[in-house]
JSON list of C-alpha atoms in Angstrom, two decimals:
[
{"chain": "B", "resi": 1, "resn": "MET", "atom": "CA", "xyz": [13.64, -10.51, -14.97]},
{"chain": "B", "resi": 2, "resn": "THR", "atom": "CA", "xyz": [17.19, -9.53, -15.30]},
{"chain": "B", "resi": 3, "resn": "MET", "atom": "CA", "xyz": [18.42, -6.59, -17.94]},
{"chain": "B", "resi": 4, "resn": "TYR", "atom": "CA", "xyz": [18.95, -9.11, -20.60]},
{"chain": "B", "resi": 5, "resn": "GLY", "atom": "CA", "xyz": [16.12, -11.63, -20.37]},
{"chain": "B", "resi": 6, "resn": "GLY", "atom": "CA", "xyz": [17.96, -13.93, -18.20]},
{"chain": "B", "resi": 7, "resn": "ARG", "atom": "CA", "xyz": [16.51, -15.91, -15.28]},
{"chain": "B", "resi": 8, "resn": "ARG", "atom": "CA", "xyz": [15.72, -14.05, -11.70]},
{"chain": "B", "resi": 9, "resn": "THR", "atom": "CA", "xyz": [18.04, -15.45, -9.04]},
{"chain": "B", "resi": 10, "resn": "GLN", "atom": "CA", "xyz": [16.71, -16.42, -5.76]},
{"chain": "B", "resi": 11, "resn": "ALA", "atom": "CA", "xyz": [17.01, -12.97, -4.08]},
{"chain": "B", "resi": 12, "resn": "GLU", "atom": "CA", "xyz": [15.47, -11.03, -6.68]},
{"chain": "B", "resi": 13, "resn": "ARG", "atom": "CA", "xyz": [12.39, -13.43, -6.31]},
{"chain": "B", "resi": 14, "resn": "ASP", "atom": "CA", "xyz": [12.42, -13.22, -2.34]},
{"chain": "B", "resi": 15, "resn": "ALA", "atom": "CA", "xyz": [12.89, -9.55, -3.03]},
{"chain": "B", "resi": 16, "resn": "VAL", "atom": "CA", "xyz": [9.32, -9.54, -5.27]},
{"chain": "B", "resi": 17, "resn": "THR", "atom": "CA", "xyz": [7.64, -11.54, -2.48]},
{"chain": "B", "resi": 18, "resn": "VAL", "atom": "CA", "xyz": [8.53, -9.55, -0.06]},
{"chain": "B", "resi": 19, "resn": "GLU", "atom": "CA", "xyz": [7.28, -6.45, -1.48]},
{"chain": "B", "resi": 20, "resn": "ILE", "atom": "CA", "xyz": [4.12, -7.84, -2.90]},
{"chain": "B", "resi": 21, "resn": "GLY", "atom": "CA", "xyz": [3.36, -8.76, 1.07]},
{"chain": "B", "resi": 22, "resn": "TYR", "atom": "CA", "xyz": [4.52, -5.31, 2.17]},
{"chain": "B", "resi": 23, "resn": "ALA", "atom": "CA", "xyz": [2.28, -4.01, -0.54]},
{"chain": "B", "resi": 24, "resn": "LEU", "atom": "CA", "xyz": [-0.98, -6.01, 0.51]},
{"chain": "B", "resi": 25, "resn": "VAL", "atom": "CA", "xyz": [-0.35, -5.47, 4.44]},
{"chain": "B", "resi": 26, "resn": "SER", "atom": "CA", "xyz": [0.19, -1.99, 3.96]},
{"chain": "B", "resi": 27, "resn": "ALA", "atom": "CA", "xyz": [-2.98, -1.46, 1.83]},
{"chain": "B", "resi": 28, "resn": "ALA", "atom": "CA", "xyz": [-5.00, -3.58, 4.30]},
{"chain": "B", "resi": 29, "resn": "PHE", "atom": "CA", "xyz": [-3.91, -1.16, 6.98]},
{"chain": "B", "resi": 30, "resn": "VAL", "atom": "CA", "xyz": [-4.62, 1.85, 5.23]},
{"chain": "B", "resi": 31, "resn": "ALA", "atom": "CA", "xyz": [-8.08, 0.87, 4.06]},
{"chain": "B", "resi": 32, "resn": "ALA", "atom": "CA", "xyz": [-9.04, -0.19, 7.85]},
{"chain": "B", "resi": 33, "resn": "VAL", "atom": "CA", "xyz": [-8.17, 3.07, 8.93]},
{"chain": "B", "resi": 34, "resn": "VAL", "atom": "CA", "xyz": [-10.27, 4.88, 5.67]},
{"chain": "B", "resi": 35, "resn": "PHE", "atom": "CA", "xyz": [-13.08, 2.56, 6.82]},
{"chain": "B", "resi": 36, "resn": "GLY", "atom": "CA", "xyz": [-12.75, 3.51, 10.62]},
{"chain": "B", "resi": 37, "resn": "VAL", "atom": "CA", "xyz": [-12.55, 7.26, 10.01]},
{"chain": "B", "resi": 38, "resn": "LEU", "atom": "CA", "xyz": [-15.53, 7.02, 7.89]},
{"chain": "B", "resi": 39, "resn": "ALA", "atom": "CA", "xyz": [-17.71, 4.12, 9.24]},
{"chain": "B", "resi": 40, "resn": "GLY", "atom": "CA", "xyz": [-16.04, 4.55, 12.78]},
{"chain": "B", "resi": 41, "resn": "PRO", "atom": "CA", "xyz": [-18.64, 7.68, 13.64]},
{"chain": "B", "resi": 42, "resn": "VAL", "atom": "CA", "xyz": [-21.36, 5.97, 12.87]},
{"chain": "B", "resi": 43, "resn": "LEU", "atom": "CA", "xyz": [-20.52, 3.21, 15.48]},
{"chain": "B", "resi": 44, "resn": "LEU", "atom": "CA", "xyz": [-19.53, 5.28, 18.26]},
{"chain": "B", "resi": 45, "resn": "PHE", "atom": "CA", "xyz": [-22.53, 8.45, 17.46]},
{"chain": "B", "resi": 46, "resn": "GLU", "atom": "CA", "xyz": [-26.15, 8.66, 17.36]},
{"chain": "B", "resi": 47, "resn": "LEU", "atom": "CA", "xyz": [-26.47, 9.98, 13.75]},
{"chain": "B", "resi": 48, "resn": "PRO", "atom": "CA", "xyz": [-29.41, 10.17, 11.55]},
{"chain": "B", "resi": 49, "resn": "ASP", "atom": "CA", "xyz": [-29.92, 7.38, 9.55]},
{"chain": "B", "resi": 50, "resn": "SER", "atom": "CA", "xyz": [-29.12, 9.56, 6.19]},
{"chain": "B", "resi": 51, "resn": "VAL", "atom": "CA", "xyz": [-25.79, 10.72, 7.62]},
{"chain": "B", "resi": 52, "resn": "GLY", "atom": "CA", "xyz": [-24.98, 7.04, 8.76]},
{"chain": "B", "resi": 53, "resn": "THR", "atom": "CA", "xyz": [-26.22, 5.31, 5.21]},
{"chain": "B", "resi": 54, "resn": "LEU", "atom": "CA", "xyz": [-24.37, 7.72, 3.44]},
{"chain": "B", "resi": 55, "resn": "LEU", "atom": "CA", "xyz": [-20.97, 7.34, 5.61]},
{"chain": "B", "resi": 56, "resn": "GLU", "atom": "CA", "xyz": [-21.35, 3.81, 5.09]},
{"chain": "B", "resi": 57, "resn": "ARG", "atom": "CA", "xyz": [-21.68, 3.70, 1.41]},
{"chain": "B", "resi": 58, "resn": "VAL", "atom": "CA", "xyz": [-18.86, 5.88, 1.18]},
{"chain": "B", "resi": 59, "resn": "ALA", "atom": "CA", "xyz": [-16.77, 4.23, 3.01]},
{"chain": "B", "resi": 60, "resn": "ILE", "atom": "CA", "xyz": [-17.73, 0.59, 0.86]},
{"chain": "B", "resi": 61, "resn": "VAL", "atom": "CA", "xyz": [-17.08, 2.39, -2.37]},
{"chain": "B", "resi": 62, "resn": "LEU", "atom": "CA", "xyz": [-13.60, 4.17, -0.74]},
{"chain": "B", "resi": 63, "resn": "VAL", "atom": "CA", "xyz": [-12.33, 0.96, 1.09]},
{"chain": "B", "resi": 64, "resn": "PRO", "atom": "CA", "xyz": [-11.32, -1.46, -2.14]},
{"chain": "B", "resi": 65, "resn": "LEU", "atom": "CA", "xyz": [-10.49, 1.75, -3.89]},
{"chain": "B", "resi": 66, "resn": "VAL", "atom": "CA", "xyz": [-7.90, 2.82, -1.43]},
{"chain": "B", "resi": 67, "resn": "PHE", "atom": "CA", "xyz": [-7.02, -0.80, -1.36]},
{"chain": "B", "resi": 68, "resn": "PHE", "atom": "CA", "xyz": [-5.81, -1.28, -4.53]},
{"chain": "B", "resi": 69, "resn": "LEU", "atom": "CA", "xyz": [-4.11, 2.07, -5.21]},
{"chain": "B", "resi": 70, "resn": "ARG", "atom": "CA", "xyz": [-2.35, 1.27, -2.29]},
{"chain": "B", "resi": 71, "resn": "VAL", "atom": "CA", "xyz": [-1.31, -2.11, -3.96]},
{"chain": "B", "resi": 72, "resn": "ALA", "atom": "CA", "xyz": [-0.17, -0.20, -7.10]},
{"chain": "B", "resi": 73, "resn": "THR", "atom": "CA", "xyz": [1.91, 2.55, -6.13]},
{"chain": "B", "resi": 74, "resn": "VAL", "atom": "CA", "xyz": [3.98, 0.38, -3.99]},
{"chain": "B", "resi": 75, "resn": "LEU", "atom": "CA", "xyz": [4.63, -2.38, -6.56]},
{"chain": "B", "resi": 76, "resn": "TYR", "atom": "CA", "xyz": [5.19, 0.82, -9.35]},
{"chain": "B", "resi": 77, "resn": "ARG", "atom": "CA", "xyz": [7.32, 2.34, -6.78]},
{"chain": "B", "resi": 78, "resn": "TYR", "atom": "CA", "xyz": [9.12, -0.89, -6.29]},
{"chain": "B", "resi": 79, "resn": "ARG", "atom": "CA", "xyz": [9.58, -1.40, -10.12]},
{"chain": "B", "resi": 80, "resn": "GLN", "atom": "CA", "xyz": [10.79, 2.02, -10.83]},
{"chain": "B", "resi": 81, "resn": "GLY", "atom": "CA", "xyz": [13.80, 1.17, -8.22]},
{"chain": "B", "resi": 82, "resn": "ALA", "atom": "CA", "xyz": [12.91, 4.01, -5.85]},
{"chain": "B", "resi": 83, "resn": "GLY", "atom": "CA", "xyz": [13.03, 3.55, -2.12]},
{"chain": "B", "resi": 84, "resn": "GLN", "atom": "CA", "xyz": [16.15, 1.67, -1.93]},
{"chain": "B", "resi": 85, "resn": "PRO", "atom": "CA", "xyz": [19.16, 3.86, -0.86]},
{"chain": "B", "resi": 86, "resn": "SER", "atom": "CA", "xyz": [22.19, 2.53, -3.07]},
{"chain": "B", "resi": 87, "resn": "GLN", "atom": "CA", "xyz": [24.25, 2.77, 0.09]},
{"chain": "B", "resi": 88, "resn": "PRO", "atom": "CA", "xyz": [22.47, 1.96, 3.13]},
{"chain": "B", "resi": 89, "resn": "GLY", "atom": "CA", "xyz": [23.77, 3.00, 6.28]},
{"chain": "B", "resi": 90, "resn": "ARG", "atom": "CA", "xyz": [26.45, 5.55, 4.87]},
{"chain": "B", "resi": 91, "resn": "THR", "atom": "CA", "xyz": [26.20, 9.07, 6.37]},
{"chain": "B", "resi": 92, "resn": "ASN", "atom": "CA", "xyz": [27.88, 12.40, 4.98]},
{"chain": "B", "resi": 93, "resn": "PRO", "atom": "CA", "xyz": [30.80, 12.76, 6.18]},
{"chain": "B", "resi": 94, "resn": "ASP", "atom": "CA", "xyz": [30.20, 16.73, 6.74]},
{"chain": "B", "resi": 95, "resn": "SER", "atom": "CA", "xyz": [27.43, 16.20, 8.68]}
]
């Protein structure tokens, strides 16, 4: 919503939609990487059953946690307004 409680413009609604999509896609990617790191050795190597079971269980617990944490942090940063430069494409004239 705008600062004074008015309705959102179409551009604002589109920006929120894009940000939600980015949060979900990036969270799925990070969760897949975490799962691959933890459960990958079980699939690639012959590990003792206890180690394999432990890695799989840790992955099953950690992956949803990482997913929701990533979504929350991306949407929180968007709400705070961070990440968007005030003048995109501008550089310091001294550089």
